[in-house]
Coordinates of N, CA, C and O in Angstrom, one line a residue:
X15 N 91.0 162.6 194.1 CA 91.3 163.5 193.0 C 91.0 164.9 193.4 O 90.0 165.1 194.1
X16 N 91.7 166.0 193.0 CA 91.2 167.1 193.5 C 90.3 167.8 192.3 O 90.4 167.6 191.1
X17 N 89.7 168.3 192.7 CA 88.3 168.9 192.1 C 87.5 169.8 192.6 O 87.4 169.9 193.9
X18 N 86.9 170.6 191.7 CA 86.1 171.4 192.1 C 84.9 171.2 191.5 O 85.1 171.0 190.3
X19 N 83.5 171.4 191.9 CA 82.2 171.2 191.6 C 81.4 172.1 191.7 O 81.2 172.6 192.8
X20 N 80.6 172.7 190.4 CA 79.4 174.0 190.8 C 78.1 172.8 190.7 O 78.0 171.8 190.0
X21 N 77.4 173.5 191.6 CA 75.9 173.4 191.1 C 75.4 174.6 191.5 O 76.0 175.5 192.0
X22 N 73.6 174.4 191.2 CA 72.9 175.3 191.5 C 72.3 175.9 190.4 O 71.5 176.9 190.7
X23 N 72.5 175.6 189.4 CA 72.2 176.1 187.9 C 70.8 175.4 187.4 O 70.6 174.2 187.5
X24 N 69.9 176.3 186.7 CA 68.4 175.6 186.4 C 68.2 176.7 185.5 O 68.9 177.4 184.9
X25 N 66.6 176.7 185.8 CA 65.9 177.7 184.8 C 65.4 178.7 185.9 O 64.9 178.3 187.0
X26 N 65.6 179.9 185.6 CA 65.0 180.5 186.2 C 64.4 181.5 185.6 O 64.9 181.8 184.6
X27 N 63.0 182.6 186.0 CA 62.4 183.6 185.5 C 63.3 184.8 185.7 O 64.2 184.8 186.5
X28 N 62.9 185.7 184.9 CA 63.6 186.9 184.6 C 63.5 188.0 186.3 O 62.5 188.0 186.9
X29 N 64.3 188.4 186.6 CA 63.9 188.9 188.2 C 63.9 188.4 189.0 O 63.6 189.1 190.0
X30 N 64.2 187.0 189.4 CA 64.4 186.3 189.9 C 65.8 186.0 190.7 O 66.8 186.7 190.4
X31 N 65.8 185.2 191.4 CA 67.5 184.6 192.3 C 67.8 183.3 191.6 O 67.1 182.7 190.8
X32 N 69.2 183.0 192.0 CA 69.8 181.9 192.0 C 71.0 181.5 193.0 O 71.9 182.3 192.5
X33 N 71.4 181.0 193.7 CA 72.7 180.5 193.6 C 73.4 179.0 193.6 O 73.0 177.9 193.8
X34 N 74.6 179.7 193.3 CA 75.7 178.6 192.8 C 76.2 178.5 193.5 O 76.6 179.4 194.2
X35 N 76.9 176.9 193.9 CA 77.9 176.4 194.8 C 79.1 176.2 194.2 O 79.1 175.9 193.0
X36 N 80.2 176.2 194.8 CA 81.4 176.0 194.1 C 82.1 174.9 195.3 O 82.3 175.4 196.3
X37 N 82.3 173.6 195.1 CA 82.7 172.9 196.1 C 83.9 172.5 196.0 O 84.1 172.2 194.9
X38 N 85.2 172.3 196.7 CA 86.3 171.6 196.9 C 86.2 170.4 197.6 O 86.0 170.2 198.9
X39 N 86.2 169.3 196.5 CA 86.5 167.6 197.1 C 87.1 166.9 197.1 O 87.8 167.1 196.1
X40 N 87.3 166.1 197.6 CA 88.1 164.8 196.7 C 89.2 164.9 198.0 O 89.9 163.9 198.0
X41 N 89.5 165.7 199.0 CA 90.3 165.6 200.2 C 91.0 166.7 200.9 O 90.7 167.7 200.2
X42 N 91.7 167.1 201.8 CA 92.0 168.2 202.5 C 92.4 169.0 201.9 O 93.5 169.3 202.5
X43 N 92.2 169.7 200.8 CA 93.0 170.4 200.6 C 91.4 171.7 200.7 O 90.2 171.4 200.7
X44 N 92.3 173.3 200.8 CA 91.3 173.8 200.5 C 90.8 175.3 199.2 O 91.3 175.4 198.1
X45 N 90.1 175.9 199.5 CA 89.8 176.9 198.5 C 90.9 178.6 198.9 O 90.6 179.6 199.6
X46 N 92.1 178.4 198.2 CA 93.0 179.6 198.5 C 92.2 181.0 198.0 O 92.0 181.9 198.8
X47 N 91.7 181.2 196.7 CA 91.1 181.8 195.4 C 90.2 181.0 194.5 O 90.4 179.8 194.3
X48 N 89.3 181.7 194.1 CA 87.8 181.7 193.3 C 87.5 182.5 192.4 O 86.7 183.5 192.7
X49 N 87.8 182.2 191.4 CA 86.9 182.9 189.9 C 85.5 182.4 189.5 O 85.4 181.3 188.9
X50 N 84.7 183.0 189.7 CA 83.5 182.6 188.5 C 83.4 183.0 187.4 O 83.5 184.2 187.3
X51 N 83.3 182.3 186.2 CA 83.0 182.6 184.8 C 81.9 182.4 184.4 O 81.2 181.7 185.2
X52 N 81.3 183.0 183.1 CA 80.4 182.5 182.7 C 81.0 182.0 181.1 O 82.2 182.2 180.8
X53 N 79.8 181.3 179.9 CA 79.8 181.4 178.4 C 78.5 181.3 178.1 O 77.7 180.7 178.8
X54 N 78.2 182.0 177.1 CA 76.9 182.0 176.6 C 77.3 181.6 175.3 O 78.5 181.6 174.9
X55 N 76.0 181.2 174.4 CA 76.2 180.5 173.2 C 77.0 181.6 172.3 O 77.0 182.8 172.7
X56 N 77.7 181.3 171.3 CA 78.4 182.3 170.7 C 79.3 183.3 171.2 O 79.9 184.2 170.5
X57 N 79.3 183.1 172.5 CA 80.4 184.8 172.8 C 81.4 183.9 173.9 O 81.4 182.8 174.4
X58 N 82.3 184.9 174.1 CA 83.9 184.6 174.6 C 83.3 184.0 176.4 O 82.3 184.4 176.9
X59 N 84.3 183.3 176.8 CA 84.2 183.0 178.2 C 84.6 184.4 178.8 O 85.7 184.8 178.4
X60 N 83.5 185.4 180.1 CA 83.3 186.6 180.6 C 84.3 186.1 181.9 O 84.3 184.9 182.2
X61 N 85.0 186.8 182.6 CA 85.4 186.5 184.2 C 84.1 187.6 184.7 O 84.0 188.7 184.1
X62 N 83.3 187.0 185.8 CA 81.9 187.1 186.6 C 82.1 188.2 187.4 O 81.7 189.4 187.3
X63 N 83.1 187.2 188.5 CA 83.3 187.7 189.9 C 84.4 187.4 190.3 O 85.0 187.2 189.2
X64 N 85.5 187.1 191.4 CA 86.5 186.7 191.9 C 86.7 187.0 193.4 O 86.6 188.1 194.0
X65 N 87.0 185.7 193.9 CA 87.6 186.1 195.4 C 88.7 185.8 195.7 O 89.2 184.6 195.7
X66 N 89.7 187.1 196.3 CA 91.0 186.8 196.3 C 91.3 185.9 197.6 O 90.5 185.5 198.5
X67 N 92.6 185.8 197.4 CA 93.1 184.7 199.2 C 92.6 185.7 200.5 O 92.3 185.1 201.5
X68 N 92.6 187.1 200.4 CA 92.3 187.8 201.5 C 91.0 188.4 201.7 O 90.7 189.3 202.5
X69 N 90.0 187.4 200.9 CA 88.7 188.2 201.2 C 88.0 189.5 200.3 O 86.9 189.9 200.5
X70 N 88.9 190.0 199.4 CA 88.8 190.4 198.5 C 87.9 189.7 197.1 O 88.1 188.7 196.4
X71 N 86.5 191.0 197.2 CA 86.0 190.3 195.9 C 86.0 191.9 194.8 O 86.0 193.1 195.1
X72 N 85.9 191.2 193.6 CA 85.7 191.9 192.3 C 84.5 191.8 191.4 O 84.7 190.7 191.0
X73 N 83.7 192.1 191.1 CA 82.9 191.8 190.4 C 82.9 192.6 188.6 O 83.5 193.7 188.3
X74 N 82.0 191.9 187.7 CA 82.0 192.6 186.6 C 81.2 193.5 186.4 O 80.2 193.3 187.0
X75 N 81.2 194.8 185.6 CA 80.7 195.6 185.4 C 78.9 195.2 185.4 O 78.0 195.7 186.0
X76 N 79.0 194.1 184.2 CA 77.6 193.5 184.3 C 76.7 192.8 185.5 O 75.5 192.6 185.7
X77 N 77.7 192.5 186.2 CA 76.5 192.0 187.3 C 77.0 193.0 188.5 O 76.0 193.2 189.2
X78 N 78.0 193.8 188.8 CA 77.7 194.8 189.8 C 76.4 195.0 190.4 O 75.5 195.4 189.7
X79 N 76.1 194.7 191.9 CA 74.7 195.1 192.7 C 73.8 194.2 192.5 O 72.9 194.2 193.3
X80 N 73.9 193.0 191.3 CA 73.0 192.0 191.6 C 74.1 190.8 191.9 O 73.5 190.2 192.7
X81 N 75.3 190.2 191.8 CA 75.9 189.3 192.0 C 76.7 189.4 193.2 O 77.2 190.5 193.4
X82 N 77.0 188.5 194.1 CA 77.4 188.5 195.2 C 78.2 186.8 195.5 O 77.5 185.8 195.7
X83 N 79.6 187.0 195.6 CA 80.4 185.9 196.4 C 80.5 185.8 197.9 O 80.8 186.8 198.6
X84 N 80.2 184.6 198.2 CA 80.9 184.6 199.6 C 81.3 182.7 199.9 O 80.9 181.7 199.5
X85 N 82.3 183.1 200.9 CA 82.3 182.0 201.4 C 81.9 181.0 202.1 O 80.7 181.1 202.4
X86 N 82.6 180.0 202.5 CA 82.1 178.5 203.6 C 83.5 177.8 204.1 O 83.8 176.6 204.0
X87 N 84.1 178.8 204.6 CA 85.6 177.9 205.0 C 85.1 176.5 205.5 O 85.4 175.6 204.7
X88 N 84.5 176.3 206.5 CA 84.6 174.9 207.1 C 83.9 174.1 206.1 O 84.1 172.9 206.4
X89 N 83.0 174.2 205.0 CA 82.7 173.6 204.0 C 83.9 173.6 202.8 O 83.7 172.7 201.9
X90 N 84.6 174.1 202.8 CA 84.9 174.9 201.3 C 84.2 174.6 200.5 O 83.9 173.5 200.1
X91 N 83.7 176.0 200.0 CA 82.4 176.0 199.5 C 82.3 177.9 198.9 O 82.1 178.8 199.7
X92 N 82.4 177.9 197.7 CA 82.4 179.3 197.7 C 80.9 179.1 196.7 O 80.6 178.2 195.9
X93 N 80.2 180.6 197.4 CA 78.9 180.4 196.7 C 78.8 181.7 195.7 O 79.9 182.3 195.6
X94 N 77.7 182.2 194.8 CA 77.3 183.2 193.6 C 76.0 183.0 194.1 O 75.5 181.8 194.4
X95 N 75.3 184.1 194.2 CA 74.3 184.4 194.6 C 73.7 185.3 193.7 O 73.8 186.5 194.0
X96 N 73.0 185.0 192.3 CA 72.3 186.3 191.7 C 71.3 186.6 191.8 O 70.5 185.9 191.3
X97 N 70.9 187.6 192.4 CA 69.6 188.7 192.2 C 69.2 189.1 190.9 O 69.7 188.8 189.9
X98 N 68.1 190.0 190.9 CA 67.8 190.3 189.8 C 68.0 189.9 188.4 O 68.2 190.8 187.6
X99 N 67.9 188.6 187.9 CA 68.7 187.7 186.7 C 67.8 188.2 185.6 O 66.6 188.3 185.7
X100 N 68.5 188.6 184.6 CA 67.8 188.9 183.0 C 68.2 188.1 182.5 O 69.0 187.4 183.0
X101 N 67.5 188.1 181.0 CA 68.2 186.8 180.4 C 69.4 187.1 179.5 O 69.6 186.5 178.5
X102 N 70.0 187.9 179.9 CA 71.7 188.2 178.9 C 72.5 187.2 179.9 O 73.7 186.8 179.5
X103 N 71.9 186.7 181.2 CA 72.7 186.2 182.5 C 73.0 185.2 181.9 O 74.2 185.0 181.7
X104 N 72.1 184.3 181.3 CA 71.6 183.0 180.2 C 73.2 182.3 179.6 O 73.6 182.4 178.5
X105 N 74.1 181.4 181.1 CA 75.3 180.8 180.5 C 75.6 179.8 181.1 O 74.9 179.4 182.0
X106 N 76.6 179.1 180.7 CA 77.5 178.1 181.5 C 77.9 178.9 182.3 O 78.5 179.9 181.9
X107 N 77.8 178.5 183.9 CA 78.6 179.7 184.4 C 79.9 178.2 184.8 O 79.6 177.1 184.3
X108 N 81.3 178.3 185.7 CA 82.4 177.7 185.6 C 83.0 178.3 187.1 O 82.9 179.5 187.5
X109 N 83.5 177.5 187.6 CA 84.5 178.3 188.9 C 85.7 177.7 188.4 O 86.0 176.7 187.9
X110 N 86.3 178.5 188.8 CA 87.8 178.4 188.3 C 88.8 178.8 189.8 O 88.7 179.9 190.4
X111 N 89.8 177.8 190.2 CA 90.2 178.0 192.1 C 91.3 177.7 191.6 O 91.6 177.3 190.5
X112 N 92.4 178.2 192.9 CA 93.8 177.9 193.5 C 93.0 177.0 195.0 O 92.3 177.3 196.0
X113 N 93.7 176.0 194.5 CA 93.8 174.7 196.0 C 94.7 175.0 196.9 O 95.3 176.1 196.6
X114 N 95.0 174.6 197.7 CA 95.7 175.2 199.1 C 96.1 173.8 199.8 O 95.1 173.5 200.3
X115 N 97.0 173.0 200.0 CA 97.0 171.9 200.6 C 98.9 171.7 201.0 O 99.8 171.6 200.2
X116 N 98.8 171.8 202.6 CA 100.7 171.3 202.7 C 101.3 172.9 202.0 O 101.9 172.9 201.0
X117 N 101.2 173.7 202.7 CA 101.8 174.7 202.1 C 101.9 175.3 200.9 O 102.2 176.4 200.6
X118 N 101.7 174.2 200.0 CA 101.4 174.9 198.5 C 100.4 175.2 197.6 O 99.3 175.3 198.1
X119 N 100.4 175.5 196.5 CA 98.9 176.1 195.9 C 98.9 175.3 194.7 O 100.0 175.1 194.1
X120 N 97.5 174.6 194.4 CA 97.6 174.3 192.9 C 96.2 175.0 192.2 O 95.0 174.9 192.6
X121 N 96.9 175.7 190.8 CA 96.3 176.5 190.5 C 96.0 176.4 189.5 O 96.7 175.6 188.8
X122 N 94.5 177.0 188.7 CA 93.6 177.0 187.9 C 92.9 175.5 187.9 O 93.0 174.8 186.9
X123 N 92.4 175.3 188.7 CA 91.3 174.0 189.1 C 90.5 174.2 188.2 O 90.9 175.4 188.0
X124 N 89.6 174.0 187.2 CA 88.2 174.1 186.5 C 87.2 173.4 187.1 O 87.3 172.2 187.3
X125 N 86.2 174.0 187.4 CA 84.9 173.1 187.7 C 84.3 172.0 186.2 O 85.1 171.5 185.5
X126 N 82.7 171.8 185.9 CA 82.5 171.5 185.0 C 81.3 171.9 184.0 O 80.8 171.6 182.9
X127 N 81.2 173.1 185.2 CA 79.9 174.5 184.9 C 79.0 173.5 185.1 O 79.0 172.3 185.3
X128 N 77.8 174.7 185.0 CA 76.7 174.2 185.2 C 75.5 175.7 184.7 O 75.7 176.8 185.0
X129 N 74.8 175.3 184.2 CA 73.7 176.1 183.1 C 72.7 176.8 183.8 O 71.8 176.3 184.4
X130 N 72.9 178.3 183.8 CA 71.5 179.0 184.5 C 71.1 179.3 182.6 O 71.7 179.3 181.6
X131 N 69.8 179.4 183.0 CA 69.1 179.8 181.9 C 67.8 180.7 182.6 O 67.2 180.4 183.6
X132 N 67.6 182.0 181.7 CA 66.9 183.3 182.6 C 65.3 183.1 181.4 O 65.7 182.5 180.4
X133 N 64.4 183.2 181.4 CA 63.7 182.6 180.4 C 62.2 182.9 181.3 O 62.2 182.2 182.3
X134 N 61.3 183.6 181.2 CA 59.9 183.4 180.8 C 59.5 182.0 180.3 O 58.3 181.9 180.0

């Protein structure tokens, strides 16, 4: 089945790191494009960060300078790396991919998130 998987999500203190894995399994196919999302209790699902097919990343205003994507071609494996975490960071974060397999793309994969919580 194709899928995508985060982990990496726990508790962590305020100032602190984390990162998140984003995995492609289930068979050859691989990671074309990468969104991370977050939701926190009550408010709208945010787009994070994003990595385009060319290497190309974006990030949100709110994590600018502490959040960071990168890749793992021979893994496919796109990671989130946050620094400095406060607790507004406090969400389901979600990756959201275009697959790549045989020439074609299959697009908007959902992961199943996975929970940082920023917390003293």
């Amino acid at each position: 089945q194709m899928r995508i998987v985060e982990s990496g999500g726990g508790l962590v203190q305020p100032g602190g790191s984390r990162r998140l894995s984003c995995v492609a399994s289930g068979g050859p196919w691989s990671i074309y494009s990468m969104a991370w999302y977050r939701q926190a209790p009550g408010k709208k699902r945010e787009l994070v960060a994003s990595l385009e097919g060319d290497g190309r990343t974006k990030y949100a205003d709110s994590v600018k300078g502490r959040f960071t994507v990168a890749r793992d071609r021979s893994e496919n494996t796109v990671f989130l790396s946050m620094d400095s975490l406060k607790p507004e960071d406090t969400a389901v974060y979600y990756c959201n991919a275009d697959l790549e397999y045989d020439r074609m793309l299959y697009r908007d994969i959902w992961g199943q998130g996975t929970q940082v919580t920023v917390s003293s």
